[in-house]
XYZ file of C-alpha atoms in Angstrom:
571
model
C -31.520 3.417 -32.906
C -32.856 2.594 -29.466
C -34.600 5.291 -27.419
C -33.487 3.829 -24.084
C -31.555 6.319 -21.944
C -28.303 4.390 -21.493
C -25.525 6.000 -19.433
C -22.124 6.664 -21.060
C -20.689 3.275 -22.059
C -17.149 2.191 -22.871
C -16.957 -1.059 -24.861
C -14.222 -3.629 -24.251
C -13.199 -5.284 -27.531
C -11.909 -8.470 -25.870
C -13.525 -11.783 -26.864
C -15.508 -10.082 -29.620
C -15.239 -10.876 -33.305
C -14.787 -7.927 -35.707
C -18.374 -8.397 -36.844
C -19.731 -8.391 -33.274
C -17.644 -5.362 -32.394
C -18.834 -3.384 -35.400
C -22.459 -4.255 -34.707
C -22.189 -3.110 -31.089
C -20.441 0.115 -32.070
C -23.359 0.901 -34.362
C -25.971 -0.118 -31.747
C -24.810 1.486 -28.495
C -26.206 5.044 -28.566
C -24.060 6.463 -25.755
C -20.776 4.835 -26.727
C -17.635 6.751 -25.744
C -14.055 6.062 -26.729
C -12.796 7.699 -23.520
C -13.095 5.330 -20.580
C -12.772 8.256 -18.168
C -16.104 9.577 -19.447
C -17.893 6.259 -18.957
C -19.834 5.096 -15.928
C -20.362 1.619 -17.398
C -17.748 -0.581 -19.022
C -19.467 -3.171 -21.174
C -17.618 -6.339 -22.055
C -17.744 -10.016 -22.847
C -16.013 -10.796 -19.531
C -17.264 -12.763 -16.544
C -14.317 -12.825 -14.133
C -13.530 -10.074 -11.631
C -9.783 -10.464 -12.177
C -10.172 -9.974 -15.903
C -12.326 -6.898 -15.350
C -9.665 -5.395 -13.071
C -6.998 -6.199 -15.646
C -8.898 -4.431 -18.429
C -9.416 -1.333 -16.256
C -5.799 -1.190 -15.192
C -4.664 -1.734 -18.757
C -6.429 1.534 -19.565
C -4.902 3.311 -16.533
C -8.142 3.290 -14.534
C -7.288 2.619 -10.895
C -10.150 1.763 -8.555
C -10.896 0.525 -5.083
C -13.644 -2.116 -4.884
C -16.981 -1.199 -3.388
C -18.170 -3.119 -0.351
C -21.661 -3.565 -1.829
C -20.963 -3.888 -5.509
C -24.120 -5.855 -6.223
C -26.355 -3.100 -4.845
C -25.268 -0.473 -7.354
C -27.707 0.630 -10.022
C -27.754 3.337 -12.658
C -30.496 5.769 -13.585
C -30.785 9.000 -15.509
C -31.896 12.411 -14.369
C -35.537 12.734 -15.586
C -34.970 16.109 -17.155
C -32.039 14.728 -19.175
C -33.597 11.451 -20.257
C -33.866 12.461 -23.890
C -30.718 14.530 -24.074
C -27.306 13.494 -25.268
C -25.431 11.547 -22.588
C -22.453 13.100 -20.866
C -20.213 11.934 -18.083
C -21.709 14.367 -15.607
C -25.425 13.471 -15.824
C -25.232 9.991 -14.329
C -26.806 9.361 -10.938
C -25.153 6.672 -8.823
C -27.601 4.809 -6.594
C -26.201 2.680 -3.788
C -28.411 0.795 -1.341
C -31.317 3.049 -2.248
C -29.491 6.348 -1.657
C -28.698 8.733 -4.501
C -25.229 10.187 -4.248
C -23.703 12.527 -6.807
C -20.087 11.519 -7.019
C -17.281 13.827 -8.012
C -15.925 13.027 -11.435
C -12.592 11.764 -10.167
C -14.216 9.632 -7.419
C -17.326 8.306 -9.170
C -18.241 4.655 -9.367
C -17.339 2.731 -12.476
C -18.848 -0.665 -13.187
C -17.815 -3.480 -15.498
C -20.975 -5.276 -16.597
C -21.644 -8.278 -18.747
C -22.504 -7.682 -22.374
C -25.772 -9.539 -21.839
C -27.092 -6.606 -19.761
C -27.141 -4.416 -22.858
C -28.588 -7.052 -25.174
C -31.205 -8.121 -22.607
C -32.212 -4.480 -22.053
C -32.692 -4.036 -25.790
C -34.714 -7.207 -26.008
C -37.050 -6.223 -23.154
C -37.208 -2.532 -24.173
C -36.195 -1.289 -20.714
C -33.066 -0.645 -18.685
C -32.686 -3.746 -16.542
C -31.283 -3.644 -12.992
C -27.536 -4.237 -12.880
C -27.464 -6.578 -9.890
C -27.321 -9.800 -11.908
C -24.881 -8.458 -14.493
C -22.120 -6.701 -12.549
C -18.693 -8.293 -12.832
C -16.900 -5.612 -10.834
C -17.748 -2.242 -9.293
C -15.216 0.177 -7.892
C -14.692 3.807 -7.097
C -12.150 5.649 -9.202
C -9.089 6.508 -7.198
C -7.398 9.876 -7.322
C -4.197 9.140 -9.205
C -1.280 11.275 -10.177
C -1.944 11.027 -13.890
C -5.527 12.226 -13.457
C -4.862 15.284 -11.291
C -5.579 18.330 -13.429
C -6.166 21.623 -11.656
C -5.696 24.086 -14.488
C -9.353 25.193 -14.606
C -9.429 25.884 -10.882
C -6.137 27.791 -11.044
C -7.385 29.977 -13.884
C -10.652 30.663 -12.048
C -8.849 31.643 -8.869
C -6.421 33.793 -10.819
C -9.275 35.701 -12.436
C -11.008 36.081 -9.084
C -7.832 37.360 -7.462
C -7.142 39.859 -10.246
C -10.768 41.025 -10.267
C -10.776 41.923 -6.582
C -7.327 43.348 -6.464
C -6.168 40.407 -4.387
C -7.593 41.821 -1.160
C -7.733 39.200 1.568
C -6.535 36.496 -0.833
C -3.269 34.729 -1.422
C -1.177 36.078 -4.300
C -1.778 34.336 -7.588
C 1.798 33.007 -7.755
C 1.304 31.331 -4.387
C -1.957 29.765 -5.577
C -0.291 28.628 -8.769
C 2.484 26.984 -6.792
C 0.001 25.379 -4.411
C -1.997 23.789 -7.244
C 0.898 22.958 -9.526
C 1.415 19.312 -10.383
C 4.323 18.110 -12.506
C 3.334 16.775 -15.910
C 2.685 13.061 -16.137
C 4.018 12.954 -19.673
C 7.656 13.746 -20.246
C 9.046 15.780 -23.098
C 10.921 13.917 -25.791
C 12.635 14.994 -28.926
C 11.627 13.373 -32.198
C 14.979 11.626 -32.349
C 14.165 9.798 -29.108
C 11.388 7.914 -30.887
C 13.891 6.303 -33.225
C 14.402 2.664 -32.252
C 18.135 2.780 -32.833
C 18.516 5.795 -30.597
C 16.447 4.137 -27.879
C 18.692 1.105 -27.865
C 21.937 3.026 -27.974
C 20.838 5.345 -25.145
C 19.954 2.454 -22.825
C 22.689 1.455 -20.381
C 23.783 -2.168 -20.563
C 21.152 -4.248 -18.779
C 19.866 -7.802 -19.292
C 16.432 -7.300 -20.865
C 15.201 -10.726 -19.804
C 11.710 -11.070 -18.305
C 13.056 -13.588 -15.756
C 14.480 -12.084 -12.571
C 16.369 -15.350 -11.934
C 18.697 -14.252 -14.752
C 19.597 -10.882 -13.204
C 21.565 -9.804 -10.149
C 19.523 -7.807 -7.662
C 21.544 -6.577 -4.646
C 20.171 -5.798 -1.214
C 20.659 -2.024 -1.537
C 20.075 -1.057 -5.197
C 20.630 2.517 -6.466
C 16.880 3.147 -6.757
C 15.948 1.740 -3.343
C 14.015 4.834 -2.181
C 11.656 4.695 -5.176
C 11.376 0.900 -4.918
C 10.242 1.255 -1.305
C 7.376 3.476 -2.514
C 6.358 0.883 -5.125
C 6.388 -1.816 -2.443
C 3.813 0.139 -0.472
C 1.558 0.362 -3.532
C 1.995 -3.380 -4.030
C 1.038 -3.988 -0.412
C -2.114 -1.964 -0.943
C -2.989 -4.126 -3.963
C -2.367 -7.233 -1.874
C -4.556 -6.078 1.005
C -7.368 -5.260 -1.439
C -7.120 -8.701 -3.073
C -5.814 -7.443 -6.421
C -3.538 -10.363 -7.321
C -2.931 -9.165 -10.866
C -1.766 -5.814 -9.532
C 0.488 -7.539 -7.000
C 2.126 -9.551 -9.752
C 2.557 -6.526 -12.026
C 4.192 -4.412 -9.335
C 6.360 -7.345 -8.226
C 7.695 -7.618 -11.768
C 8.440 -3.894 -11.932
C 10.104 -3.897 -8.516
C 12.278 -6.891 -9.424
C 13.461 -5.144 -12.589
C 14.293 -1.924 -10.744
C 16.025 -3.875 -7.976
C 18.375 -5.328 -10.588
C 18.869 -2.072 -12.519
C 22.472 -1.082 -11.638
C 22.083 2.635 -12.392
C 20.283 5.460 -10.623
C 17.391 6.423 -12.895
C 18.197 9.761 -14.513
C 15.076 10.158 -16.646
C 11.602 8.564 -16.495
C 11.976 7.554 -20.135
C 14.531 4.955 -19.025
C 11.826 3.105 -17.122
C 9.535 2.840 -20.135
C 12.109 0.629 -21.825
C 12.748 -1.752 -18.933
C 10.952 -5.128 -18.886
C 7.886 -5.068 -16.680
C 7.907 -1.299 -16.109
C 6.429 0.843 -18.883
C 4.584 4.160 -18.847
C 2.780 3.644 -15.529
C 5.995 3.163 -13.546
C 7.585 6.063 -15.452
C 4.706 8.339 -14.425
C 4.984 7.244 -10.799
C 8.701 7.925 -10.875
C 8.087 11.360 -12.363
C 5.648 12.173 -9.550
C 8.095 10.936 -6.925
C 10.970 12.853 -8.513
C 8.998 16.122 -8.493
C 7.249 15.811 -5.140
C 9.334 13.334 -3.143
C 6.259 11.192 -2.486
C 3.451 9.251 -4.144
C -0.116 10.349 -3.506
C -1.404 6.785 -3.662
C 0.990 5.752 -0.898
C -0.099 8.622 1.338
C -3.762 7.813 0.762
C -3.179 4.152 1.605
C -1.352 5.029 4.823
C -4.269 7.164 6.006
C -7.023 4.767 4.909
C -8.567 3.360 8.142
C -9.829 0.225 6.413
C -6.419 -0.645 4.998
C -4.800 0.032 8.375
C -7.058 -2.558 10.010
C -6.567 -5.141 7.268
C -2.807 -4.591 7.518
C -2.966 -5.164 11.279
C -4.700 -8.505 10.719
C -2.403 -9.444 7.840
C 0.616 -9.125 10.146
C -0.723 -11.924 12.379
C 1.367 -15.064 11.934
C -0.741 -17.572 10.009
C -3.133 -14.995 8.507
C -3.062 -14.306 4.771
C -4.547 -11.355 2.923
C -7.862 -13.127 2.206
C -8.299 -14.073 5.870
C -7.403 -10.528 6.944
C -10.196 -9.156 4.737
C -12.547 -11.814 6.104
C -11.809 -10.652 9.656
C -12.518 -7.053 8.628
C -15.787 -7.996 6.930
C -16.913 -9.680 10.145
C -16.751 -6.269 11.788
C -13.558 -6.883 13.763
C -11.296 -3.848 14.077
C -8.488 -4.879 16.448
C -6.896 -7.879 18.124
C -9.278 -7.647 21.073
C -12.207 -8.187 18.698
C -10.555 -11.348 17.386
C -10.014 -12.687 20.898
C -13.522 -11.786 22.046
C -15.561 -12.835 19.022
C -13.485 -15.270 16.990
C -10.918 -17.027 19.155
C -12.397 -20.507 18.762
C -12.555 -20.123 14.984
C -8.800 -19.490 14.685
C -6.286 -22.153 13.768
C -3.622 -23.068 16.300
C -1.026 -21.101 14.309
C -3.260 -18.020 14.247
C -3.906 -18.235 17.987
C -0.165 -18.250 18.625
C 0.174 -15.395 16.131
C -2.298 -13.304 18.132
C -0.818 -14.317 21.504
C 2.714 -13.298 20.523
C 1.719 -10.567 18.070
C 3.941 -7.841 19.501
C 6.923 -10.172 19.846
C 6.624 -11.429 16.272
C 6.631 -7.841 14.950
C 10.152 -7.428 16.301
C 12.839 -8.212 13.749
C 15.699 -10.568 14.520
C 19.332 -9.370 14.306
C 21.862 -11.539 12.500
C 23.691 -12.521 15.668
C 20.475 -13.919 17.131
C 19.733 -15.829 13.909
C 23.195 -17.368 14.250
C 22.521 -18.271 17.900
C 19.315 -20.088 16.901
C 21.276 -21.855 14.137
C 23.862 -23.010 16.678
C 21.118 -24.387 18.921
C 19.453 -26.374 16.133
C 22.814 -27.633 14.818
C 23.764 -28.818 18.315
C 20.538 -30.811 18.696
C 20.766 -32.209 15.133
C 24.314 -33.486 15.693
C 23.288 -35.084 18.962
C 20.973 -37.215 16.801
C 23.408 -37.788 13.893
C 26.987 -36.454 14.224
C 27.342 -35.545 10.538
C 24.083 -33.590 10.272
C 24.489 -30.325 8.395
C 22.440 -27.148 8.782
C 22.388 -23.976 6.677
C 20.575 -20.692 7.272
C 18.489 -19.697 4.256
C 15.830 -17.002 3.747
C 16.579 -13.320 4.274
C 19.674 -13.989 6.382
C 21.376 -15.740 3.476
C 20.488 -12.805 1.221
C 22.382 -10.519 3.579
C 19.546 -8.837 5.488
C 20.687 -7.212 8.717
C 17.383 -7.985 10.442
C 14.903 -10.743 9.668
C 11.264 -11.512 10.348
C 11.890 -15.208 10.963
C 14.595 -17.862 10.823
C 14.631 -20.472 8.029
C 16.930 -23.482 8.388
C 17.565 -26.396 6.000
C 18.829 -29.568 7.676
C 20.316 -32.527 5.787
C 22.732 -35.443 5.997
C 24.781 -37.213 3.275
C 23.268 -40.532 4.373
C 19.641 -40.588 3.240
C 18.590 -42.918 6.043
C 19.636 -40.263 8.552
C 17.059 -37.731 7.314
C 14.181 -40.207 7.586
C 11.881 -38.875 10.362
C 14.735 -36.608 11.466
C 12.432 -33.615 11.876
C 10.357 -35.401 14.526
C 13.353 -36.346 16.601
C 14.873 -32.882 16.193
C 11.756 -31.046 17.323
C 11.276 -33.424 20.266
C 14.832 -32.707 21.377
C 14.336 -28.936 21.078
C 11.075 -29.124 23.008
C 12.525 -31.203 25.833
C 15.354 -28.710 26.293
C 12.905 -25.802 26.432
C 14.275 -24.143 23.300
C 10.935 -24.646 21.518
C 7.792 -23.595 23.363
C 5.149 -24.800 20.890
C 4.929 -27.173 17.938
C 2.555 -25.620 15.449
C 3.208 -27.593 12.288
C 4.951 -30.922 11.871
C 4.874 -32.415 8.387
C 6.367 -35.830 7.609
C 5.096 -36.220 4.058
C 8.550 -36.767 2.600
C 9.380 -39.485 5.121
C 5.931 -41.029 4.712
C 6.600 -41.671 1.039
C 10.068 -43.084 1.754
C 11.860 -39.846 0.746
C 11.310 -40.798 -2.893
C 10.690 -37.878 -5.287
C 7.160 -38.096 -6.647
C 6.638 -38.025 -10.396
C 4.720 -35.044 -11.713
C 1.249 -35.953 -12.981
C 0.197 -32.563 -14.291
C -2.978 -30.994 -12.954
C -4.143 -34.315 -11.527
C -1.511 -34.021 -8.781
C -3.897 -31.858 -6.703
C -1.203 -30.465 -4.437
C 0.610 -33.712 -3.604
C 4.225 -34.458 -4.375
C 5.563 -30.903 -4.486
C 7.210 -28.841 -1.766
C 6.502 -31.783 0.516
C 9.769 -31.857 2.404
C 9.565 -32.697 6.086
C 9.004 -29.410 7.951
C 8.430 -28.027 11.409
C 7.008 -24.607 12.224
C 7.874 -23.608 15.770
C 8.117 -20.511 17.943
C 11.415 -20.524 19.778
C 12.126 -18.454 22.881
C 15.203 -16.297 22.446
C 18.090 -17.457 24.648
C 20.413 -14.526 23.965
C 20.039 -13.553 27.631
C 19.586 -16.602 29.861
C 18.746 -14.512 32.936
C 15.972 -12.736 31.062
C 14.781 -14.720 28.015
C 13.950 -12.616 25.010
C 10.871 -12.619 22.761
C 9.604 -15.625 20.869
C 10.949 -16.040 17.341
C 9.403 -17.750 14.345
C 11.536 -20.656 13.169
C 11.025 -22.893 10.118
C 13.007 -26.143 10.099
C 13.111 -27.926 6.727
C 14.685 -31.372 6.347
C 15.808 -32.450 2.871
C 17.449 -35.644 1.593
C 20.940 -34.886 0.302
C 20.087 -35.860 -3.299
C 17.777 -32.829 -3.632
C 19.297 -30.492 -1.050
C 20.468 -28.045 -3.746
C 16.849 -27.523 -4.829
C 15.796 -27.119 -1.196
C 18.386 -24.423 -0.547
C 17.631 -22.638 -3.808
C 13.902 -22.844 -3.163
C 14.262 -21.237 0.272
C 16.928 -18.605 -0.497
C 15.466 -16.261 -3.122
C 12.823 -13.600 -2.595
C 9.315 -14.284 -3.845
C 9.642 -12.872 -7.375
C 12.982 -14.632 -7.895
C 11.331 -17.936 -6.947
C 8.269 -17.238 -9.098
C 10.369 -16.428 -12.155
C 12.589 -19.448 -11.583
C 9.520 -21.685 -11.816
C 8.256 -19.880 -14.918
C 11.695 -20.100 -16.522
C 11.878 -23.836 -15.859
C 8.425 -24.312 -17.344
C 8.861 -22.200 -20.474
C 12.533 -22.738 -21.246
C 13.310 -26.184 -19.855
C 9.955 -28.016 -19.784
C 10.631 -28.760 -16.139
C 8.666 -28.421 -12.915
C 10.800 -26.899 -10.144
C 10.181 -26.702 -6.424
C 12.195 -27.094 -3.240
C 11.678 -30.866 -3.150
C 13.195 -31.476 -6.596
C 12.801 -31.086 -10.344
C 10.463 -33.112 -12.563
C 10.055 -33.415 -16.314
C 6.891 -31.921 -17.758
C 7.122 -34.413 -20.616
C 6.956 -37.708 -18.715
C 6.758 -36.604 -15.059
C 9.996 -38.296 -14.012
C 12.380 -36.900 -11.395
C 15.413 -35.171 -12.936
C 18.677 -35.522 -11.024
C 20.477 -32.179 -11.317
C 22.796 -32.534 -8.334
C 24.523 -35.908 -8.715
C 24.690 -37.411 -12.167
C 28.117 -38.117 -13.598
C 29.857 -35.812 -11.119
C 28.814 -37.834 -8.094
C 27.455 -36.702 -4.761
C 27.877 -32.983 -4.050
C 30.345 -32.429 -1.205
C 28.524 -29.451 0.356
C 25.427 -27.274 0.253
C 26.711 -24.562 -2.075
C 28.134 -27.021 -4.604
C 24.768 -28.793 -4.757
C 22.971 -25.493 -5.351
C 25.459 -24.377 -8.022
C 24.883 -27.641 -9.896
C 21.157 -26.877 -10.039
C 21.878 -23.478 -11.623
C 24.247 -25.040 -14.139
C 21.929 -27.864 -15.165
C 19.082 -25.386 -15.618
C 21.234 -23.332 -17.979
C 21.431 -20.421 -15.539
C 24.434 -18.415 -14.469
C 25.181 -18.744 -10.763
C 23.773 -15.854 -8.762
C 24.968 -15.487 -5.186
C 22.177 -15.319 -2.564
C 22.895 -11.673 -1.734
C 22.010 -10.840 -5.360
C 18.575 -12.528 -5.302
C 16.888 -9.567 -3.578
C 14.056 -8.957 -6.020
C 11.993 -7.047 -3.486
């Protein structure tokens, strides 16, 4: 057995053979089976995303450290030869020793080679070259345990007669947290009982096979989960974003108000974690993680940047890491580095934060339709996006334009935007893509991973800010408008691709891949077997007479039941 003073280590079994695992179990002197007692997580992993996944899988929630590569571990000299515990680890960051509270201490996922190299060189090597991920444990509902403190205060109160102190019952109430585990009878663990107790609900993993209305029975709890998902997004935790999106989509489609947390454990994509969050929300009316995120100054700044039109979550974090803290910093220090879209996003930031009422969306639709029919009398326009899903107010306006004659949609977007600009309805042209027209409006065959981003979602598009004309005497704020032009032969895919919320669209693509061996996007459907375009909208039935018929044919040919747009609100 090695005499090196390793800190408490939790071993990940992934990518290890049984023989390797057994050998490591016998070799690591400070091995713990409780990850909450470990300061190092040792594993045969090299990717940050995988490290985050393994932590979250074991209910360890963290926030990444800004200087993860400058974290090292040492032992207190007086404890170097003693048995390792979770409380005798010293965290050193940038040369400063900081004793972290147990619930907030740093946890690091390090490569397995750090341990083997340390053994080989007979010394604890620095972690800098071995860290896969370093984060600080977050205070979570399931980890809040105040019983020891309550007992201590109770004894103190009783010992002094309670003079000058709050009564014990008040202290008990102040520290009380509802249990994260829910009581069950033994009969509830019987599989037959579990199935019979579940209300009727499609247990499919694909949200494109479920109806999710705009105002589901569990909307208040869903709104809390959305805020946790936003936090994951702003921190760059894509796996967490996907996991919460799946849970939210399931709850959005669940047609019953949740009566017991145990219901959630049985729903696809939910499980124990969501059940525990629901239990906390049910008892307290809030989620501690949401409150912490709302008061976190760093997240507030990243959220401010993320709300700029044309700025994604990665760019928002990049702005923050440059030291910028508000829009003035962007203008002063980074204006020339912004894209044209981002500059417009900053210029009209306050206007773009205002939502658009349905009547104004319809007015913008009328304007675009008028200009389109001045170019070709039989042009057709449909409002998609949140408006089509029934939202009362929208962040932008999405319009699909088409014409039964394919020659009429060739370069139509250019002529349409020129007409809107000349009339003053469009103030800027930020994006104008003609890729579909440039290839003769012919669907491109799928060539697998060699496609490198070409041939998919390449409909002609225009991204424009449009000045509101609801009040001619006093023009309103600028609105974000997306104009998408599709040939009629694939217009059903275009409408479907622009009408569902993000998780609905994601699951539709996964469904097509796994169940149909097809590649779906808004510019058409291709076979994953030979790459050829698959005509779902014409075929033996002939040309679809209208938008909705074309879209319904896509559902039918994909083996899916028609779901009206107002039931594609997956959150």
